[in-house]
PDB file of C-alpha atoms in Angstrom:
ATOM      1  CA  MET A   1      42.074  20.501   4.574  1.00 40.00           C
ATOM      2  CA  SER A   2      42.801  17.782   2.092  1.00 39.00           C
ATOM      3  CA  GLN A   3      40.366  15.307   3.700  1.00 42.00           C
ATOM      4  CA  LEU A   4      37.554  19.077   2.758  1.00 43.00           C
ATOM      5  CA  THR A   5      38.245  19.141  -1.220  1.00 40.00           C
ATOM      6  CA  LYS A   6      38.327  15.676  -1.605  1.00 46.00           C
ATOM      7  CA  CYS A   7      34.203  15.249  -0.074  1.00 41.00           C
ATOM      8  CA  GLU A   8      31.942  14.143  -2.356  1.00 45.00           C
ATOM      9  CA  SER A   9      28.298  15.962  -3.952  1.00 45.00           C
ATOM     10  CA  PRO A  10      26.308  15.906  -0.563  1.00 47.00           C
ATOM     11  CA  ALA A  11      23.634  14.249  -3.227  1.00 49.00           C
ATOM     12  CA  ALA A  12      26.542  11.428  -3.864  1.00 48.00           C
ATOM     13  CA  THR A  13      26.874  10.766  -0.462  1.00 50.00           C
ATOM     14  CA  ALA A  14      23.481  11.427   0.934  1.00 59.00           C
ATOM     15  CA  ARG A  15      21.704   8.280   2.066  1.00 70.00           C
ATOM     16  CA  VAL A  16      18.623   6.267   0.337  1.00 76.00           C
ATOM     17  CA  GLU A  17      15.600   6.304   2.834  1.00 86.00           C
ATOM     18  CA  TYR A  18      13.589   3.068   2.529  1.00 91.00           C
ATOM     19  CA  THR A  19       9.891   2.622   3.059  1.00 92.00           C
ATOM     20  CA  THR A  20      10.205  -0.870   4.871  1.00 94.00           C
ATOM     21  CA  PRO A  21       7.309  -2.670   3.540  1.00 95.00           C
ATOM     22  CA  ALA A  22       4.807  -5.402   5.419  1.00 94.00           C
ATOM     23  CA  VAL A  23       5.238  -8.795   5.372  1.00 95.00           C
ATOM     24  CA  ASN A  24       3.730 -12.011   5.576  1.00 93.00           C
ATOM     25  CA  LEU A  25       6.154 -15.562   6.659  1.00 93.00           C
ATOM     26  CA  HIS A  26       4.771 -18.415   5.554  1.00 92.00           C
ATOM     27  CA  HIS A  27       7.297 -22.017   6.406  1.00 91.00           C
ATOM     28  CA  ASP A  28       5.651 -25.317   5.305  1.00 90.00           C
ATOM     29  CA  THR A  29       7.418 -28.831   4.815  1.00 88.00           C
ATOM     30  CA  GLU A  30       8.784 -27.526   1.251  1.00 90.00           C
ATOM     31  CA  GLY A  31       9.515 -24.542   2.573  1.00 92.00           C
ATOM     32  CA  TYR A  32       9.052 -20.891   2.801  1.00 93.00           C
ATOM     33  CA  THR A  33       6.687 -18.419   1.589  1.00 93.00           C
ATOM     34  CA  LEU A  34       7.044 -14.962   2.014  1.00 94.00           C
ATOM     35  CA  GLU A  35       4.685 -12.016   1.066  1.00 95.00           C
ATOM     36  CA  VAL A  36       5.523  -8.453   0.875  1.00 96.00           C
ATOM     37  CA  GLU A  37       3.332  -5.289   0.090  1.00 96.00           C
ATOM     38  CA  MET A  38       4.995  -3.520  -2.079  1.00 96.00           C
ATOM     39  CA  PRO A  39       2.308  -0.821  -3.187  1.00 96.00           C
ATOM     40  CA  GLY A  40       3.199   1.700  -6.592  1.00 95.00           C
ATOM     41  CA  VAL A  41       5.709  -0.960  -7.159  1.00 96.00           C
ATOM     42  CA  ALA A  42       5.935  -2.624 -11.365  1.00 95.00           C
ATOM     43  CA  LYS A  43       7.306  -5.632 -11.369  1.00 94.00           C
ATOM     44  CA  ASP A  44      10.290  -3.839 -13.141  1.00 94.00           C
ATOM     45  CA  GLY A  45      11.110  -2.464  -9.834  1.00 95.00           C
ATOM     46  CA  VAL A  46      11.711  -5.538  -8.443  1.00 96.00           C
ATOM     47  CA  GLU A  47      15.201  -6.188  -7.203  1.00 95.00           C
ATOM     48  CA  ILE A  48      15.788  -9.856  -5.075  1.00 94.00           C
ATOM     49  CA  THR A  49      19.459 -10.130  -4.486  1.00 92.00           C
ATOM     50  CA  PHE A  50      21.832 -13.312  -2.525  1.00 89.00           C
ATOM     51  CA  ASP A  51      24.800 -12.760  -1.355  1.00 88.00           C
ATOM     52  CA  ASP A  52      25.976 -14.657   1.984  1.00 86.00           C
ATOM     53  CA  GLY A  53      23.475 -15.926   3.465  1.00 87.00           C
ATOM     54  CA  LYS A  54      21.115 -12.301   2.822  1.00 92.00           C
ATOM     55  CA  LEU A  55      18.400 -11.308   0.900  1.00 93.00           C
ATOM     56  CA  THR A  56      17.644  -8.273   0.289  1.00 95.00           C
ATOM     57  CA  LEU A  57      14.166  -6.896  -0.997  1.00 96.00           C
ATOM     58  CA  THR A  58      14.208  -4.127  -3.336  1.00 96.00           C
ATOM     59  CA  GLY A  59      11.090  -2.448  -4.504  1.00 96.00           C
ATOM     60  CA  HIS A  60      11.538   1.196  -6.852  1.00 95.00           C
ATOM     61  CA  ARG A  61       8.152   2.717  -6.980  1.00 93.00           C
ATOM     62  CA  ALA A  62       7.150   3.779 -10.286  1.00 87.00           C
ATOM     63  CA  GLU A  63       6.619   7.546 -12.145  1.00 84.00           C
ATOM     64  CA  THR A  64       3.526   8.123 -12.292  1.00 84.00           C
ATOM     65  CA  PRO A  65       1.723  11.692 -13.392  1.00 83.00           C
ATOM     66  CA  ASP A  66       2.229  14.062 -11.784  1.00 88.00           C
ATOM     67  CA  ALA A  67      -1.842  15.147 -10.437  1.00 89.00           C
ATOM     68  CA  GLY A  68      -0.909  18.159  -9.019  1.00 91.00           C
ATOM     69  CA  LYS A  69      -0.452  19.795  -4.964  1.00 92.00           C
ATOM     70  CA  ALA A  70      -0.679  17.661  -2.653  1.00 92.00           C
ATOM     71  CA  VAL A  71      -3.219  18.147  -0.194  1.00 92.00           C
ATOM     72  CA  TYR A  72      -1.956  15.058   1.760  1.00 87.00           C
ATOM     73  CA  VAL A  73       0.506  11.964   1.218  1.00 91.00           C
ATOM     74  CA  GLU A  74       0.698   9.160   3.853  1.00 92.00           C
ATOM     75  CA  SER A  75       2.278   7.270   1.528  1.00 90.00           C
ATOM     76  CA  GLY A  76       6.312   6.261   1.883  1.00 83.00           C
ATOM     77  CA  ARG A  77       9.395   6.715   1.012  1.00 83.00           C
ATOM     78  CA  GLN A  78       9.886   5.909  -2.947  1.00 87.00           C
ATOM     79  CA  GLU A  79      11.585   3.285  -2.118  1.00 93.00           C
ATOM     80  CA  TYR A  80      11.236  -0.247  -0.078  1.00 96.00           C
ATOM     81  CA  ARG A  81      13.896  -2.214   1.689  1.00 96.00           C
ATOM     82  CA  ARG A  82      13.781  -4.779   3.347  1.00 95.00           C
ATOM     83  CA  VAL A  83      17.077  -7.578   4.184  1.00 95.00           C
ATOM     84  CA  PHE A  84      16.553 -11.332   5.801  1.00 94.00           C
ATOM     85  CA  ASP A  85      19.028 -13.910   7.134  1.00 92.00           C
ATOM     86  CA  LEU A  86      17.723 -17.263   5.409  1.00 87.00           C
ATOM     87  CA  ASP A  87      17.552 -20.696   6.569  1.00 88.00           C
ATOM     88  CA  PRO A  88      20.733 -22.450   5.069  1.00 90.00           C
ATOM     89  CA  SER A  89      18.352 -24.988   4.196  1.00 90.00           C
ATOM     90  CA  ILE A  90      16.618 -22.871   1.441  1.00 91.00           C
ATOM     91  CA  ASP A  91      18.455 -24.343  -2.008  1.00 91.00           C
ATOM     92  CA  PRO A  92      19.194 -20.329  -3.324  1.00 89.00           C
ATOM     93  CA  ALA A  93      18.810 -21.983  -6.952  1.00 90.00           C
ATOM     94  CA  LYS A  94      14.843 -22.737  -6.461  1.00 92.00           C
ATOM     95  CA  ILE A  95      13.652 -19.103  -5.537  1.00 93.00           C
ATOM     96  CA  GLY A  96      10.813 -18.024  -7.490  1.00 94.00           C
ATOM     97  CA  ALA A  97       8.977 -14.807  -7.374  1.00 95.00           C
ATOM     98  CA  SER A  98       6.402 -13.588  -9.262  1.00 96.00           C
ATOM     99  CA  MET A  99       4.538  -9.284  -8.521  1.00 96.00           C
ATOM    100  CA  ASP A 100       1.272  -8.281  -8.812  1.00 95.00           C
ATOM    101  CA  GLN A 101      -0.547  -5.269  -7.377  1.00 95.00           C
ATOM    102  CA  GLY A 102       2.376  -4.970  -6.190  1.00 96.00           C
ATOM    103  CA  LEU A 103       2.030  -7.693  -4.263  1.00 96.00           C
ATOM    104  CA  LEU A 104       5.914  -9.053  -3.854  1.00 97.00           C
ATOM    105  CA  THR A 105       5.389 -13.723  -3.404  1.00 96.00           C
ATOM    106  CA  VAL A 106       8.654 -14.801  -3.270  1.00 95.00           C
ATOM    107  CA  ARG A 107       8.551 -19.035  -2.693  1.00 95.00           C
ATOM    108  CA  LEU A 108      11.892 -20.061  -1.120  1.00 94.00           C
ATOM    109  CA  PRO A 109      12.835 -24.129  -1.660  1.00 94.00           C
ATOM    110  CA  LYS A 110      13.439 -26.095   0.262  1.00 91.00           C
ATOM    111  CA  ALA A 111      17.113 -28.528  -0.849  1.00 89.00           C
ATOM    112  CA  GLU A 112      16.423 -31.920  -1.336  1.00 82.00           C
ATOM    113  CA  ALA A 113      18.653 -33.345   1.490  1.00 77.00           C
ATOM    114  CA  SER A 114      17.212 -31.111   4.201  1.00 74.00           C
ATOM    115  CA  LYS A 115      13.392 -31.811   3.745  1.00 73.00           C
ATOM    116  CA  PRO A 116      12.087 -34.348   5.936  1.00 75.00           C
ATOM    117  CA  ARG A 117      11.847 -38.004   5.454  1.00 77.00           C
ATOM    118  CA  LYS A 118      10.231 -40.935   6.646  1.00 81.00           C
ATOM    119  CA  ILE A 119      12.150 -43.040   8.216  1.00 82.00           C
ATOM    120  CA  THR A 120      11.507 -46.166   8.149  1.00 84.00           C
ATOM    121  CA  VAL A 121      12.133 -49.343  10.618  1.00 87.00           C
ATOM    122  CA  GLY A 122      13.613 -52.174   8.929  1.00 76.00           C
TER     123      GLY A 122
ATOM    124  CA  MET B   1     -15.762  -2.007  -9.900  1.00 54.00           C
ATOM    125  CA  ASN B   2     -19.078   0.621  -9.374  1.00 54.00           C
ATOM    126  CA  ILE B   3     -18.995   4.189  -8.089  1.00 62.00           C
ATOM    127  CA  ILE B   4     -22.180   4.715  -6.911  1.00 56.00           C
ATOM    128  CA  ARG B   5     -23.903   6.845  -4.639  1.00 55.00           C
ATOM    129  CA  TYR B   6     -23.602   6.845  -0.592  1.00 51.00           C
ATOM    130  CA  ASN B   7     -26.670   7.557   0.962  1.00 49.00           C
ATOM    131  CA  SER B   8     -26.790   7.084   4.336  1.00 46.00           C
ATOM    132  CA  PRO B   9     -25.883  10.535   6.171  1.00 44.00           C
ATOM    133  CA  GLU B  10     -23.716   8.815   9.521  1.00 43.00           C
ATOM    134  CA  ILE B  11     -20.694   9.317   7.499  1.00 44.00           C
ATOM    135  CA  ALA B  12     -17.414  10.770   9.386  1.00 44.00           C
ATOM    136  CA  ALA B  13     -15.061  13.156   7.699  1.00 47.00           C
ATOM    137  CA  TRP B  14     -11.518  12.277   7.790  1.00 48.00           C
ATOM    138  CA  THR B  15      -9.505  11.887  11.157  1.00 49.00           C
ATOM    139  CA  PRO B  16      -6.539  11.263  11.580  1.00 51.00           C
ATOM    140  CA  PHE B  17      -7.582   9.128  14.658  1.00 52.00           C
ATOM    141  CA  ASN B  18      -8.753   6.460  11.807  1.00 53.00           C
ATOM    142  CA  ARG B  19      -5.406   5.921  10.978  1.00 56.00           C
ATOM    143  CA  LEU B  20      -5.388   4.205  14.575  1.00 58.00           C
ATOM    144  CA  SER B  21      -8.254   2.256  14.086  1.00 62.00           C
ATOM    145  CA  PRO B  22      -6.189  -1.357  13.827  1.00 63.00           C
ATOM    146  CA  LEU B  23      -5.599  -0.585  17.426  1.00 65.00           C
ATOM    147  CA  ARG B  24      -8.799   0.012  18.218  1.00 62.00           C
ATOM    148  CA  GLU B  25      -9.713  -2.398  17.155  1.00 60.00           C
ATOM    149  CA  LEU B  26      -7.809  -4.630  18.960  1.00 64.00           C
ATOM    150  CA  LEU B  27      -8.524  -2.198  22.361  1.00 60.00           C
ATOM    151  CA  ASP B  28     -11.805  -2.657  21.185  1.00 55.00           C
ATOM    152  CA  SER B  29     -12.111  -6.712  21.391  1.00 57.00           C
ATOM    153  CA  ALA B  30     -10.236  -6.696  24.221  1.00 55.00           C
ATOM    154  CA  LEU B  31     -11.786  -4.708  26.216  1.00 52.00           C
ATOM    155  CA  GLN B  32     -15.396  -6.120  24.387  1.00 47.00           C
ATOM    156  CA  LEU B  33     -16.611  -3.050  23.847  1.00 43.00           C
ATOM    157  CA  SER B  34     -19.028  -3.256  21.248  1.00 41.00           C
ATOM    158  CA  GLY B  35     -19.945  -0.167  18.223  1.00 40.00           C
ATOM    159  CA  SER B  36     -17.097   1.398  16.924  1.00 39.00           C
ATOM    160  CA  GLY B  37     -18.340   4.300  15.407  1.00 41.00           C
ATOM    161  CA  ALA B  38     -17.833   4.721  11.714  1.00 44.00           C
ATOM    162  CA  THR B  39     -14.001   3.243  11.857  1.00 48.00           C
ATOM    163  CA  ARG B  40     -14.245   0.025  11.014  1.00 60.00           C
ATOM    164  CA  GLY B  41     -11.750  -2.742  10.331  1.00 80.00           C
ATOM    165  CA  TRP B  42      -7.970  -1.019   9.554  1.00 90.00           C
ATOM    166  CA  ALA B  43      -7.487   1.186   7.062  1.00 93.00           C
ATOM    167  CA  PRO B  44      -5.068   2.059   4.264  1.00 95.00           C
ATOM    168  CA  ARG B  45      -2.622   4.694   2.910  1.00 95.00           C
ATOM    169  CA  LEU B  46      -4.538   7.611   1.001  1.00 96.00           C
ATOM    170  CA  ASP B  47      -2.929   9.900  -0.582  1.00 95.00           C
ATOM    171  CA  LEU B  48      -4.839  13.645  -1.855  1.00 96.00           C
ATOM    172  CA  TYR B  49      -3.689  15.450  -5.025  1.00 96.00           C
ATOM    173  CA  GLU B  50      -5.304  18.387  -6.341  1.00 95.00           C
ATOM    174  CA  ASN B  51      -4.319  21.210  -9.745  1.00 93.00           C
ATOM    175  CA  ALA B  52      -6.501  23.630 -10.922  1.00 91.00           C
ATOM    176  CA  ASP B  53      -8.888  21.125 -12.866  1.00 92.00           C
ATOM    177  CA  GLN B  54      -9.467  17.767 -10.634  1.00 94.00           C
ATOM    178  CA  VAL B  55      -8.920  16.306  -7.091  1.00 95.00           C
ATOM    179  CA  THR B  56      -6.718  12.593  -7.574  1.00 96.00           C
ATOM    180  CA  VAL B  57      -7.195  10.337  -4.544  1.00 96.00           C
ATOM    181  CA  LYS B  58      -4.282   7.817  -4.144  1.00 96.00           C
ATOM    182  CA  VAL B  59      -5.046   4.902  -1.668  1.00 96.00           C
ATOM    183  CA  GLU B  60      -1.866   1.444  -1.292  1.00 96.00           C
ATOM    184  CA  LEU B  61      -3.355  -1.688  -1.472  1.00 95.00           C
ATOM    185  CA  ALA B  62      -1.469  -4.271  -2.382  1.00 95.00           C
ATOM    186  CA  GLY B  63      -3.109  -7.192  -3.303  1.00 93.00           C
ATOM    187  CA  MET B  64      -6.312  -6.713  -3.986  1.00 93.00           C
ATOM    188  CA  LYS B  65      -8.680  -7.427  -6.576  1.00 92.00           C
ATOM    189  CA  LYS B  66     -10.064  -4.928  -8.636  1.00 90.00           C
ATOM    190  CA  GLU B  67     -13.666  -6.592  -7.621  1.00 91.00           C
ATOM    191  CA  ASP B  68     -13.768  -6.681  -4.119  1.00 92.00           C
ATOM    192  CA  PHE B  69     -13.885  -2.415  -3.928  1.00 92.00           C
ATOM    193  CA  ASP B  70     -16.372  -0.125  -2.812  1.00 93.00           C
ATOM    194  CA  LEU B  71     -16.235   3.550  -3.900  1.00 95.00           C
ATOM    195  CA  SER B  72     -19.383   5.756  -3.020  1.00 94.00           C
ATOM    196  CA  LEU B  73     -19.249   9.410  -2.626  1.00 94.00           C
ATOM    197  CA  GLU B  74     -21.659  11.653  -1.832  1.00 92.00           C
ATOM    198  CA  ASP B  75     -21.506  15.426  -2.149  1.00 87.00           C
ATOM    199  CA  ASP B  76     -17.578  16.613  -0.814  1.00 89.00           C
ATOM    200  CA  THR B  77     -16.909  12.972   0.980  1.00 94.00           C
ATOM    201  CA  LEU B  78     -15.492   9.962  -1.089  1.00 95.00           C
ATOM    202  CA  THR B  79     -15.368   6.792   0.585  1.00 95.00           C
ATOM    203  CA  VAL B  80     -12.987   3.844  -0.054  1.00 95.00           C
ATOM    204  CA  SER B  81     -13.873   0.535   1.148  1.00 94.00           C
ATOM    205  CA  GLY B  82     -13.549  -3.236   0.291  1.00 94.00           C
ATOM    206  CA  GLN B  83     -12.345  -6.591   1.831  1.00 92.00           C
ATOM    207  CA  ARG B  84      -8.663  -8.287   1.179  1.00 90.00           C
ATOM    208  CA  LYS B  85      -9.351 -12.236   1.130  1.00 87.00           C
ATOM    209  CA  ALA B  86      -6.836 -13.983   3.021  1.00 83.00           C
ATOM    210  CA  GLU B  87      -4.485 -16.454   0.929  1.00 75.00           C
ATOM    211  CA  THR B  88      -5.017 -19.457   1.793  1.00 73.00           C
ATOM    212  CA  THR B  89      -1.356 -21.128   2.798  1.00 70.00           C
ATOM    213  CA  SER B  90      -0.730 -23.811   4.062  1.00 72.00           C
ATOM    214  CA  GLY B  91       2.065 -24.855   7.281  1.00 81.00           C
ATOM    215  CA  GLU B  92       2.797 -22.362  10.230  1.00 88.00           C
ATOM    216  CA  SER B  93       2.919 -18.427   9.910  1.00 88.00           C
ATOM    217  CA  PHE B  94       6.000 -17.304  10.959  1.00 89.00           C
ATOM    218  CA  ARG B  95       5.717 -13.417  11.206  1.00 88.00           C
ATOM    219  CA  SER B  96       2.540 -11.556  10.258  1.00 90.00           C
ATOM    220  CA  GLU B  97       2.481  -7.960   9.750  1.00 92.00           C
ATOM    221  CA  ARG B  98      -0.510  -7.411   6.094  1.00 93.00           C
ATOM    222  CA  PHE B  99      -3.787  -6.505   7.059  1.00 92.00           C
ATOM    223  CA  PHE B 100      -6.864  -8.435   6.262  1.00 92.00           C
ATOM    224  CA  GLY B 101     -10.968  -7.793   5.581  1.00 92.00           C
ATOM    225  CA  SER B 102     -12.876  -5.143   6.096  1.00 93.00           C
ATOM    226  CA  PHE B 103     -11.557  -1.827   5.652  1.00 94.00           C
ATOM    227  CA  SER B 104     -12.580   1.747   5.050  1.00 93.00           C
ATOM    228  CA  ARG B 105     -11.854   4.648   4.311  1.00 94.00           C
ATOM    229  CA  THR B 106     -13.191   8.933   4.143  1.00 94.00           C
ATOM    230  CA  VAL B 107     -12.458  11.868   2.491  1.00 95.00           C
ATOM    231  CA  THR B 108     -13.458  15.507   2.232  1.00 95.00           C
ATOM    232  CA  LEU B 109     -12.542  16.382  -0.262  1.00 95.00           C
ATOM    233  CA  PRO B 110     -11.715  20.339  -1.463  1.00 93.00           C
ATOM    234  CA  SER B 111     -13.624  20.779  -4.025  1.00 91.00           C
ATOM    235  CA  ALA B 112     -16.980  20.266  -5.202  1.00 93.00           C
ATOM    236  CA  VAL B 113     -15.987  17.263  -8.132  1.00 94.00           C
ATOM    237  CA  GLU B 114     -18.101  15.929 -10.871  1.00 93.00           C
ATOM    238  CA  ALA B 115     -19.890  12.576  -9.800  1.00 92.00           C
ATOM    239  CA  ASP B 116     -19.995  11.205 -13.330  1.00 92.00           C
ATOM    240  CA  LYS B 117     -17.176  11.107 -14.070  1.00 94.00           C
ATOM    241  CA  VAL B 118     -15.010  10.059 -12.022  1.00 95.00           C
ATOM    242  CA  LYS B 119     -13.289   7.827 -12.699  1.00 95.00           C
ATOM    243  CA  ALA B 120     -11.339   5.021 -11.168  1.00 95.00           C
ATOM    244  CA  THR B 121      -8.180   2.496 -11.466  1.00 95.00           C
ATOM    245  CA  TYR B 122      -6.396  -0.084  -9.689  1.00 96.00           C
ATOM    246  CA  GLN B 123      -2.391  -1.171 -11.078  1.00 95.00           C
ATOM    247  CA  ASP B 124       0.774  -1.933  -9.110  1.00 95.00           C
ATOM    248  CA  GLY B 125      -1.227  -2.025  -6.354  1.00 95.00           C
ATOM    249  CA  ILE B 126      -2.615   1.846  -5.732  1.00 96.00           C
ATOM    250  CA  LEU B 127      -6.224   2.296  -6.065  1.00 96.00           C
ATOM    251  CA  THR B 128      -6.544   5.850  -8.345  1.00 96.00           C
ATOM    252  CA  VAL B 129      -9.586   8.298  -8.480  1.00 96.00           C
ATOM    253  CA  VAL B 130      -9.612  10.714 -10.171  1.00 96.00           C
ATOM    254  CA  LEU B 131     -12.891  13.014  -9.472  1.00 96.00           C
ATOM    255  CA  PRO B 132     -13.290  16.367 -12.031  1.00 95.00           C
ATOM    256  CA  LYS B 133     -13.810  19.834 -10.400  1.00 93.00           C
ATOM    257  CA  ALA B 134     -17.263  21.159 -10.696  1.00 91.00           C
ATOM    258  CA  GLU B 135     -17.133  23.926 -13.318  1.00 87.00           C
ATOM    259  CA  GLU B 136     -18.040  26.430 -11.038  1.00 83.00           C
ATOM    260  CA  ALA B 137     -15.468  24.889  -8.677  1.00 81.00           C
ATOM    261  CA  LYS B 138     -13.053  25.890 -10.938  1.00 80.00           C
ATOM    262  CA  PRO B 139     -10.482  28.260 -10.813  1.00 78.00           C
ATOM    263  CA  LYS B 140     -11.107  31.424 -12.809  1.00 77.00           C
ATOM    264  CA  LYS B 141      -9.152  34.524 -14.407  1.00 76.00           C
ATOM    265  CA  ILE B 142     -10.685  37.820 -14.590  1.00 77.00           C
ATOM    266  CA  GLU B 143      -9.938  41.218 -16.552  1.00 80.00           C
ATOM    267  CA  VAL B 144      -9.279  43.686 -14.236  1.00 83.00           C
ATOM    268  CA  HIS B 145      -9.830  46.334 -16.679  1.00 84.00           C
ATOM    269  CA  LEU B 146      -7.356  49.199 -15.809  1.00 79.00           C
ATOM    270  CA  ASN B 147      -8.307  52.294 -16.349  1.00 75.00           C
TER     271      ASN B 147
END
């Protein structure tokens, strides 16, 4: 019974459901470029975290004025989220990102030591 | 972004199958069928809201340019179409989930609207079209006198 009294309110335990954004990933000799579609998300609604080799991209949709009764809705949930395992050659300190019209572009440059180099035969 | 009147009568009303158009295109090209009718290209997600004064249509289109949209209105049918251009990228592609090229969505509006007062904005990757309802379509309050 003591377990039951400790139960948190449903609001606190409710699992947040996420929409998985569509992604394009390109690779070149300098690093990787991720393009993530998060329509409805403004620049300040983006959260990028890098921890233990995992890159987590989260987007919160900006509040919009009430447009009335929903006749039909195809758009996804309020929150976007996607997690990527990163290539260990990426330099986390150099990760850069920009947001333009709901398109998040993340540039993941490789560390200098991991870039391909030309070796001249002496 | 221009609001133009659409004159073609071939326009098709929204059907749930429009959402399958990328799949249908793929099948058509695989089977070498020509002409897939009203559905061309891919179909972005669309929401439709309504209140007493206006109808609001929202289309999710991340990473577009304002000039690449085309909006047309014919009676109670709104068509949003355009082109999403792929950014030129070097190197190899590891993952490709985004759609590029031409898209089109057609929706039948739930009410008559004033075509010359339609406003469209593009912000945070969402195209919002606000269509004020025609006076005759607005709900009217009728006073009933009881004896």
